[in-house]
Coordinates of C-alpha atoms in Angstrom, one line a residue:
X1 CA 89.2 122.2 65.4
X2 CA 89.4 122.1 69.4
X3 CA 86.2 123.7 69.9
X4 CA 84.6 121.6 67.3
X5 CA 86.2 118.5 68.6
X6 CA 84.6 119.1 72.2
X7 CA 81.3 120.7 71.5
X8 CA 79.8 119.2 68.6
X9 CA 81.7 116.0 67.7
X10 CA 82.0 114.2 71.0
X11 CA 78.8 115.5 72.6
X12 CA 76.2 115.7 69.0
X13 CA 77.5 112.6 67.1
X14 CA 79.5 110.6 69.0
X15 CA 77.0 110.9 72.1
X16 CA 79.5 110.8 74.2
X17 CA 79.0 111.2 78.3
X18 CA 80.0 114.4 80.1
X19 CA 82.9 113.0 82.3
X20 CA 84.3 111.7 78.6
X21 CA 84.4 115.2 77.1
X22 CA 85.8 116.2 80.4
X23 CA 88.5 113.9 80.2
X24 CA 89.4 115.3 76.6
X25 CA 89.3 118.5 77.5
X26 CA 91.7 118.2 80.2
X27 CA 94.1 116.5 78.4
X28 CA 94.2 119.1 75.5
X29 CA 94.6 121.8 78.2
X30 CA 97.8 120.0 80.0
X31 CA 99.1 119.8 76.2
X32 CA 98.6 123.4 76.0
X33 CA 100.1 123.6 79.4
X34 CA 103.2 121.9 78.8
X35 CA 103.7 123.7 75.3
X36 CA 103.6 126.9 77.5
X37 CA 105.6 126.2 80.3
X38 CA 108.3 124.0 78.6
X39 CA 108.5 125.2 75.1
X40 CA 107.5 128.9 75.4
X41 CA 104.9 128.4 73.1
X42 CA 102.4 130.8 73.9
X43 CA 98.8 129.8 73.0
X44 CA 98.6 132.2 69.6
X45 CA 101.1 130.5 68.0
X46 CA 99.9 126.9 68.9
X47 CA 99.2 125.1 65.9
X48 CA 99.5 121.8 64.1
X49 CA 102.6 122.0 62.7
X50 CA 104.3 123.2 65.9
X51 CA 103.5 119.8 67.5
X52 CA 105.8 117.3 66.3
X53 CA 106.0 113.4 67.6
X54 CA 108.5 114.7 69.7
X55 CA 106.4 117.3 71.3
X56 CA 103.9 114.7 72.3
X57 CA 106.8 112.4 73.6
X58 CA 108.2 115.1 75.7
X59 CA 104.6 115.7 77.0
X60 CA 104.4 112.6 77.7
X61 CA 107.2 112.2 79.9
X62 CA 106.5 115.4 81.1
X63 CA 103.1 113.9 82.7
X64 CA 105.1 111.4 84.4
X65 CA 108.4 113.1 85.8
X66 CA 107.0 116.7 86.7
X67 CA 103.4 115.9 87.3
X68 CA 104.1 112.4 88.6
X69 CA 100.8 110.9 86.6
X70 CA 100.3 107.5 86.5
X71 CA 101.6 105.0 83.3
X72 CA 97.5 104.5 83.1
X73 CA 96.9 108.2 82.7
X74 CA 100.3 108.8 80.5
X75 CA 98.5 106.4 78.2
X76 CA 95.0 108.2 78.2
X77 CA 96.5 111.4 77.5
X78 CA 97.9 110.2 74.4
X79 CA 94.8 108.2 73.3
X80 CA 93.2 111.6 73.7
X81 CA 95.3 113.6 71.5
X82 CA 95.3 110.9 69.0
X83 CA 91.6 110.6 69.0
X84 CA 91.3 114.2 68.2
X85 CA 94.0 114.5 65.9
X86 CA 92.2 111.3 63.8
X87 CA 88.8 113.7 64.3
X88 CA 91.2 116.8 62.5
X89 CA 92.2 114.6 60.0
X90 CA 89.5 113.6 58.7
X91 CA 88.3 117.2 58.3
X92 CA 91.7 118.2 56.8
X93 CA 93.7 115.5 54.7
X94 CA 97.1 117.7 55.5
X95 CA 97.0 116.4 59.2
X96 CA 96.6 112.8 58.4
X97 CA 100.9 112.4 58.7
X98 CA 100.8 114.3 62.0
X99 CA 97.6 111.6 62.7
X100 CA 100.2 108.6 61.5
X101 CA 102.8 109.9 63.4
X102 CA 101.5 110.0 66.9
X103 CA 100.1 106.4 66.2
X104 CA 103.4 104.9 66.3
X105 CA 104.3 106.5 69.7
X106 CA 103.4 103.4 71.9
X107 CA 101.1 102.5 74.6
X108 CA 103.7 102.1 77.6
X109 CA 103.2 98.8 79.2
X110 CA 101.8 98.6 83.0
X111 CA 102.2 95.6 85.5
X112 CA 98.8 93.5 85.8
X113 CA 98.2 94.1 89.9
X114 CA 95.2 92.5 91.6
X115 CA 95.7 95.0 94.5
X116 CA 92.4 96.7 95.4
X117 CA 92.9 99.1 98.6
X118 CA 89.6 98.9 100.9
X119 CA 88.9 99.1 104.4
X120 CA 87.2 96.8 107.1
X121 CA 84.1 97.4 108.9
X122 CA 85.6 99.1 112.0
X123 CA 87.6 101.1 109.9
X124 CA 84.4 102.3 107.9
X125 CA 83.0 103.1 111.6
X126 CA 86.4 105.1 112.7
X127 CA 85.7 107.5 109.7
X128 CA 81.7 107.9 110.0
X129 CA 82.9 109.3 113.7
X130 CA 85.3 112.2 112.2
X131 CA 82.6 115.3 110.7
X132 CA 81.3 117.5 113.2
X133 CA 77.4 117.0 112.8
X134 CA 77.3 120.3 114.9
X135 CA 78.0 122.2 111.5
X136 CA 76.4 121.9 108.5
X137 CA 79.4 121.0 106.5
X138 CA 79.9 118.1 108.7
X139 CA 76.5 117.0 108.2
X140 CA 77.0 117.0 104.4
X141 CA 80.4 114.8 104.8
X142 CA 78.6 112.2 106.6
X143 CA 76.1 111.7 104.6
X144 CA 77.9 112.1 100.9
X145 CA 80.3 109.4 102.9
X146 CA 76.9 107.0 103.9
X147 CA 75.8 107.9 100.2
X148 CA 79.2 106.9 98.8
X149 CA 79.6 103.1 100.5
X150 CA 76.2 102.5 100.6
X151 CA 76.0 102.3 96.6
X152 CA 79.2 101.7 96.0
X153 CA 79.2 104.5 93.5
X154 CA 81.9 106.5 92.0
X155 CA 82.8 109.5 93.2
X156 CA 81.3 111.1 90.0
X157 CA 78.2 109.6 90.0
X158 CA 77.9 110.7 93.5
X159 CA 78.2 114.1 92.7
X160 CA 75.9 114.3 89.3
X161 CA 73.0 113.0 91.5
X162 CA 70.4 115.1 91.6
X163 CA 68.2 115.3 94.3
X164 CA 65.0 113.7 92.3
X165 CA 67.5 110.7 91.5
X166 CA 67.2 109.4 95.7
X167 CA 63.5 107.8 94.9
X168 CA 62.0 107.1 98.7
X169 CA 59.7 104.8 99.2
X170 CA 58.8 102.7 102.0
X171 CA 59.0 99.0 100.1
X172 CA 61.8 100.5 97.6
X173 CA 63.9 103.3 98.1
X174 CA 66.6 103.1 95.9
X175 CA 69.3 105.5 93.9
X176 CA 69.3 106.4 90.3
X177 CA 72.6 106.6 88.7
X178 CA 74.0 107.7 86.2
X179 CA 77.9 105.7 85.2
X180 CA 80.3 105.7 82.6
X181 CA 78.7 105.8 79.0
X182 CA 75.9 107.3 80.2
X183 CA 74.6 103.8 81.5
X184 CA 71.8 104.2 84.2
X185 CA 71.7 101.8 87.0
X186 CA 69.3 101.7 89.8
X187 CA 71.0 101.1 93.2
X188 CA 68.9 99.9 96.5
X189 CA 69.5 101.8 99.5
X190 CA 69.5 101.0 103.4
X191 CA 67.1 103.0 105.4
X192 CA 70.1 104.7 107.5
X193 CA 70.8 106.6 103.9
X194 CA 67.3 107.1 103.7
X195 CA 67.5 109.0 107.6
X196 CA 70.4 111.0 106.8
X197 CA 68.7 112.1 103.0
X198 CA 66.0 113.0 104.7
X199 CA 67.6 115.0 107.4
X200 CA 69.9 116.4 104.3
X201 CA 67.1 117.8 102.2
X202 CA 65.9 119.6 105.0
X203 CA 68.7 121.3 106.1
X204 CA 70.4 121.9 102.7
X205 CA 67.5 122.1 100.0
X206 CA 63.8 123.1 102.3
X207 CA 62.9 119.5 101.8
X208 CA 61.7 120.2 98.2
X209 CA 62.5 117.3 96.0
X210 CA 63.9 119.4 92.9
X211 CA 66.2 118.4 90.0
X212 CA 69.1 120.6 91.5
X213 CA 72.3 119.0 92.3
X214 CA 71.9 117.0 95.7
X215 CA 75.6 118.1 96.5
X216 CA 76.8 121.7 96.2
X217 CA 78.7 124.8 97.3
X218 CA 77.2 128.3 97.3
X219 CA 80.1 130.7 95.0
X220 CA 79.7 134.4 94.5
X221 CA 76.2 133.6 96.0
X222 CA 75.2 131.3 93.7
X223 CA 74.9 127.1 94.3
X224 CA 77.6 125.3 92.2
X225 CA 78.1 121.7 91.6
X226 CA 80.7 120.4 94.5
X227 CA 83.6 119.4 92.6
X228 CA 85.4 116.3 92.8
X229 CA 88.4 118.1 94.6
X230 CA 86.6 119.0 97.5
X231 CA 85.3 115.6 98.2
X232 CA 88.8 114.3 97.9
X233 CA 90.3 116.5 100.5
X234 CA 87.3 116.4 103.2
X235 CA 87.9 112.7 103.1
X236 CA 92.1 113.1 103.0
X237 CA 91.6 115.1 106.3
X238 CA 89.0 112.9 107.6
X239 CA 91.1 109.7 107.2
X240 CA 94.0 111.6 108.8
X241 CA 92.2 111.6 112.0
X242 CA 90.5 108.2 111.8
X243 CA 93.6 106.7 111.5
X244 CA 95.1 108.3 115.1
X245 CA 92.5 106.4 116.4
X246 CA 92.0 103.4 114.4
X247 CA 95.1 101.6 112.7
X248 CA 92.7 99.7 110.1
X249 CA 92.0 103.0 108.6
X250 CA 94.2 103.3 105.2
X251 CA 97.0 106.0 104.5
X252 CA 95.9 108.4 102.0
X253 CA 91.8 108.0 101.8
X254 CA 90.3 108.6 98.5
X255 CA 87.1 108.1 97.4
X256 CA 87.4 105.3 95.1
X257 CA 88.2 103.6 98.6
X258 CA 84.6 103.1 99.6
X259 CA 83.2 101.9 96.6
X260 CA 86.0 98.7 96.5
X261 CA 85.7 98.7 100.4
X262 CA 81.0 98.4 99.8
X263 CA 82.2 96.0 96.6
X264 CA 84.8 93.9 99.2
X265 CA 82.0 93.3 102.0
X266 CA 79.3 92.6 99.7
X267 CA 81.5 89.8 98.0
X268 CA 82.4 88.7 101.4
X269 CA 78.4 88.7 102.3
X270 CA 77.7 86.4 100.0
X271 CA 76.4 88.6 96.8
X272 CA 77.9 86.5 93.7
X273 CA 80.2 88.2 91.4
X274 CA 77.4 88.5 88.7
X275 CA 75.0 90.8 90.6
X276 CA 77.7 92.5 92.3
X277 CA 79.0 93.5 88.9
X278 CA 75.6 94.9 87.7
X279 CA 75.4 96.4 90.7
X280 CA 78.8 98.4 90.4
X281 CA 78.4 99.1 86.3
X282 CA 80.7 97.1 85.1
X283 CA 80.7 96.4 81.8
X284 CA 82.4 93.2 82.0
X285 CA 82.8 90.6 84.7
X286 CA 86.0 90.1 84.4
X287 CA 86.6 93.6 85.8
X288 CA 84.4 92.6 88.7
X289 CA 86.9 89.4 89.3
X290 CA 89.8 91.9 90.9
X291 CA 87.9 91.4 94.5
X292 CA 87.6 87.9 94.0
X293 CA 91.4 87.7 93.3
X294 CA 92.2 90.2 96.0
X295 CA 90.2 89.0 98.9
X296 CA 93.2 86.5 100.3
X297 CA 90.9 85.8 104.1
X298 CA 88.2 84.2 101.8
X299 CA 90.5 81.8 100.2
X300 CA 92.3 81.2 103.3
X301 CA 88.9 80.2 105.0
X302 CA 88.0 78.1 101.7
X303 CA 90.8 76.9 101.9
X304 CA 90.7 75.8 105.5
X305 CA 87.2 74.8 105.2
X306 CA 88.0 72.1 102.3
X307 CA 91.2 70.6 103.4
X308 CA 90.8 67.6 105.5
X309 CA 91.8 66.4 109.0
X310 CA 93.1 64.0 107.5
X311 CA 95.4 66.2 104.9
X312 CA 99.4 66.1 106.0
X313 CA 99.2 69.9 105.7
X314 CA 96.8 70.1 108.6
X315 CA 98.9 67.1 110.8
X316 CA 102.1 68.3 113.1
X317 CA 105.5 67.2 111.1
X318 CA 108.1 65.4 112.1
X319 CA 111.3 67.6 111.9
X320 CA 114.6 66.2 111.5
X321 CA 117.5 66.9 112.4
X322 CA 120.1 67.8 110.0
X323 CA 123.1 69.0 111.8
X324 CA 124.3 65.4 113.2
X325 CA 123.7 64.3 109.5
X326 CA 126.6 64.0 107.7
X327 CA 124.9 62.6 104.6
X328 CA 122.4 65.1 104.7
X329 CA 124.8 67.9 105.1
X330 CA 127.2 66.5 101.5
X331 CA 123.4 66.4 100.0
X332 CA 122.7 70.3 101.2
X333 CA 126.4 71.0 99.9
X334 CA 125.4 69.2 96.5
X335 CA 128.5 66.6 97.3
X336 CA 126.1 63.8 96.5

């Protein structure tokens, strides 16, 4: 049913993306993890009616407690068993209770935050400084870095690029991605990206223009797709350092920090919320509206720009005195 599930269901009728089948298989691995580990369940005897709604619940909190996952992913985990356990029963009417049983464990409920963590400018410029363009490593984290803000693209995307997807041209050169749902979106590029792709290709692919992955490492000989585990700790290390010399530089860099940080100063350019959520993939604009709501210096100058001389709020205020005020002082105590 697993194997079915992942390799012929989700990808052959669903049409579902790669990093979606990804996403279910890891969460039926870290269910097969936890029945291990916590019941002694080796993987022989794993089977449908060994997994009670009380397995799943003590997964779930297992996600949270030992592997200190998010409420967001604690929730997706679940959604992922119960999507394939309503895949199994469809195939096999004896499942449907175990189906009807994980459906009433709920969703757990997470607090609505506008928070979007992003850097400024001279932070951006503190972290270009960190790789060593001596070594060919470092020339691979700079670029995948310029890549990264540049299109605001996730880190995925990023890395599923393959070097035919960077189009140059000297009126257009633009990136081809590739988002969530499969959804294709053609990104514009600066022509510093286009310098340091063109200097890339040389060094790391001959300067052929091939469908091979633009990003890789070399295993056992052989190129491999660079995972998404390596990106995050070159930039973890990188931001380390950035910060010792530049306070503006956020604790704990991650990836997803230069796509809100390119999303942040393109709102703050001027690009309206509409393009900038075409440009990002969103499917909806609301989701683009979290920089809107997050970028407190733009109010502040709105703000500041609208209220009038005029307004009290922008005038110097009498303050009165209230200790020689007896009156004042019975009003504070609620006397009066």
């Amino acid at each position: 049913m697993v194997r079915d599930f992942l390799t012929v269901y989700l990808p052959k009728q669903k049409a579902s993306s790669a990093n979606t089948i990804k996403a279910y298989r890891e969460s039926l691995n870290l269910l097969l993890e936890y029945l291990k580990e916590e019941e002694n369940l080796p993987l022989m005897e794993v089977s449908f009616d060994r997994i009670s709604r009380k397995t799943v619940e003590g997964y779930l909190d297992w996600l949270e407690e030992t592997r200190k996952c998010s409420i967001p992913t604690r929730n997706h985990r679940l959604s992922s068993i119960r999507s394939f356990y309503k895949y199994a029963g469809n195939r096999d009417m004896s499942i449907i209770a175990y189906t009807i049983e994980f459906e009433m464990i709920p969703i757990k409920k997470t607090e609505k935050t506008q928070q979007v963590k992003f850097f400024e400018e001279d932070a951006l410029k503190a972290i270009l400084a960190q790789p060593d363009t001596s070594a060919r490593k470092g020339i691979r984290d700079l670029f995948f870095m310029i890549l990264m803000y540049d299109t605001a693209g996730r880190n995925q995307e990023i890395l599923n690029l393959k070097i035919s997807d960077i189009r140059v041209s000297t009126k257009d050169s633009h990136a081809v991605l590739s988002g969530k749902g499969n959804k294709i979106r053609i990104v514009p590029l600066m022509q510093r990206t286009i310098d340091h792709f063109n200097n890339y290709i040389r060094l790391f692919h001959d300067g052929k223009v091939t469908d091979e992955f633009l990003f890789y490492v070399i295993q056992k000989g052989k190129r491999q797709a660079m995972s998404a585990d390596n990106v995050g700790k070159f930039m973890k290390r990188y931001g380390k350092t950035a910060r010792d010399q530049c306070n503006k530089v956020p604790e704990g860099l991650h990836p997803h920090m230069f796509r809100h940080s390119r999303s942040m100063h393109l709102y703050r350019g001027g690009m309206p919320l509409a393009l900038l959520s075409e440009w990002l993939g969103h499917a909806q604009l609301e989701t683009t509206k979290i920089y809107a709501n997050a970028d407190t210096q733009m109010k502040r100058e709105a703000i500041e720009k609208a209220t009038s001389s005029l307004n009290p709020l922008t005038q110097e205020q009498k303050v009165t005195s209230w200790q020689n005020d007896e009156e004042l002082i019975k009003r504070l105590y609620g006397l009066l």
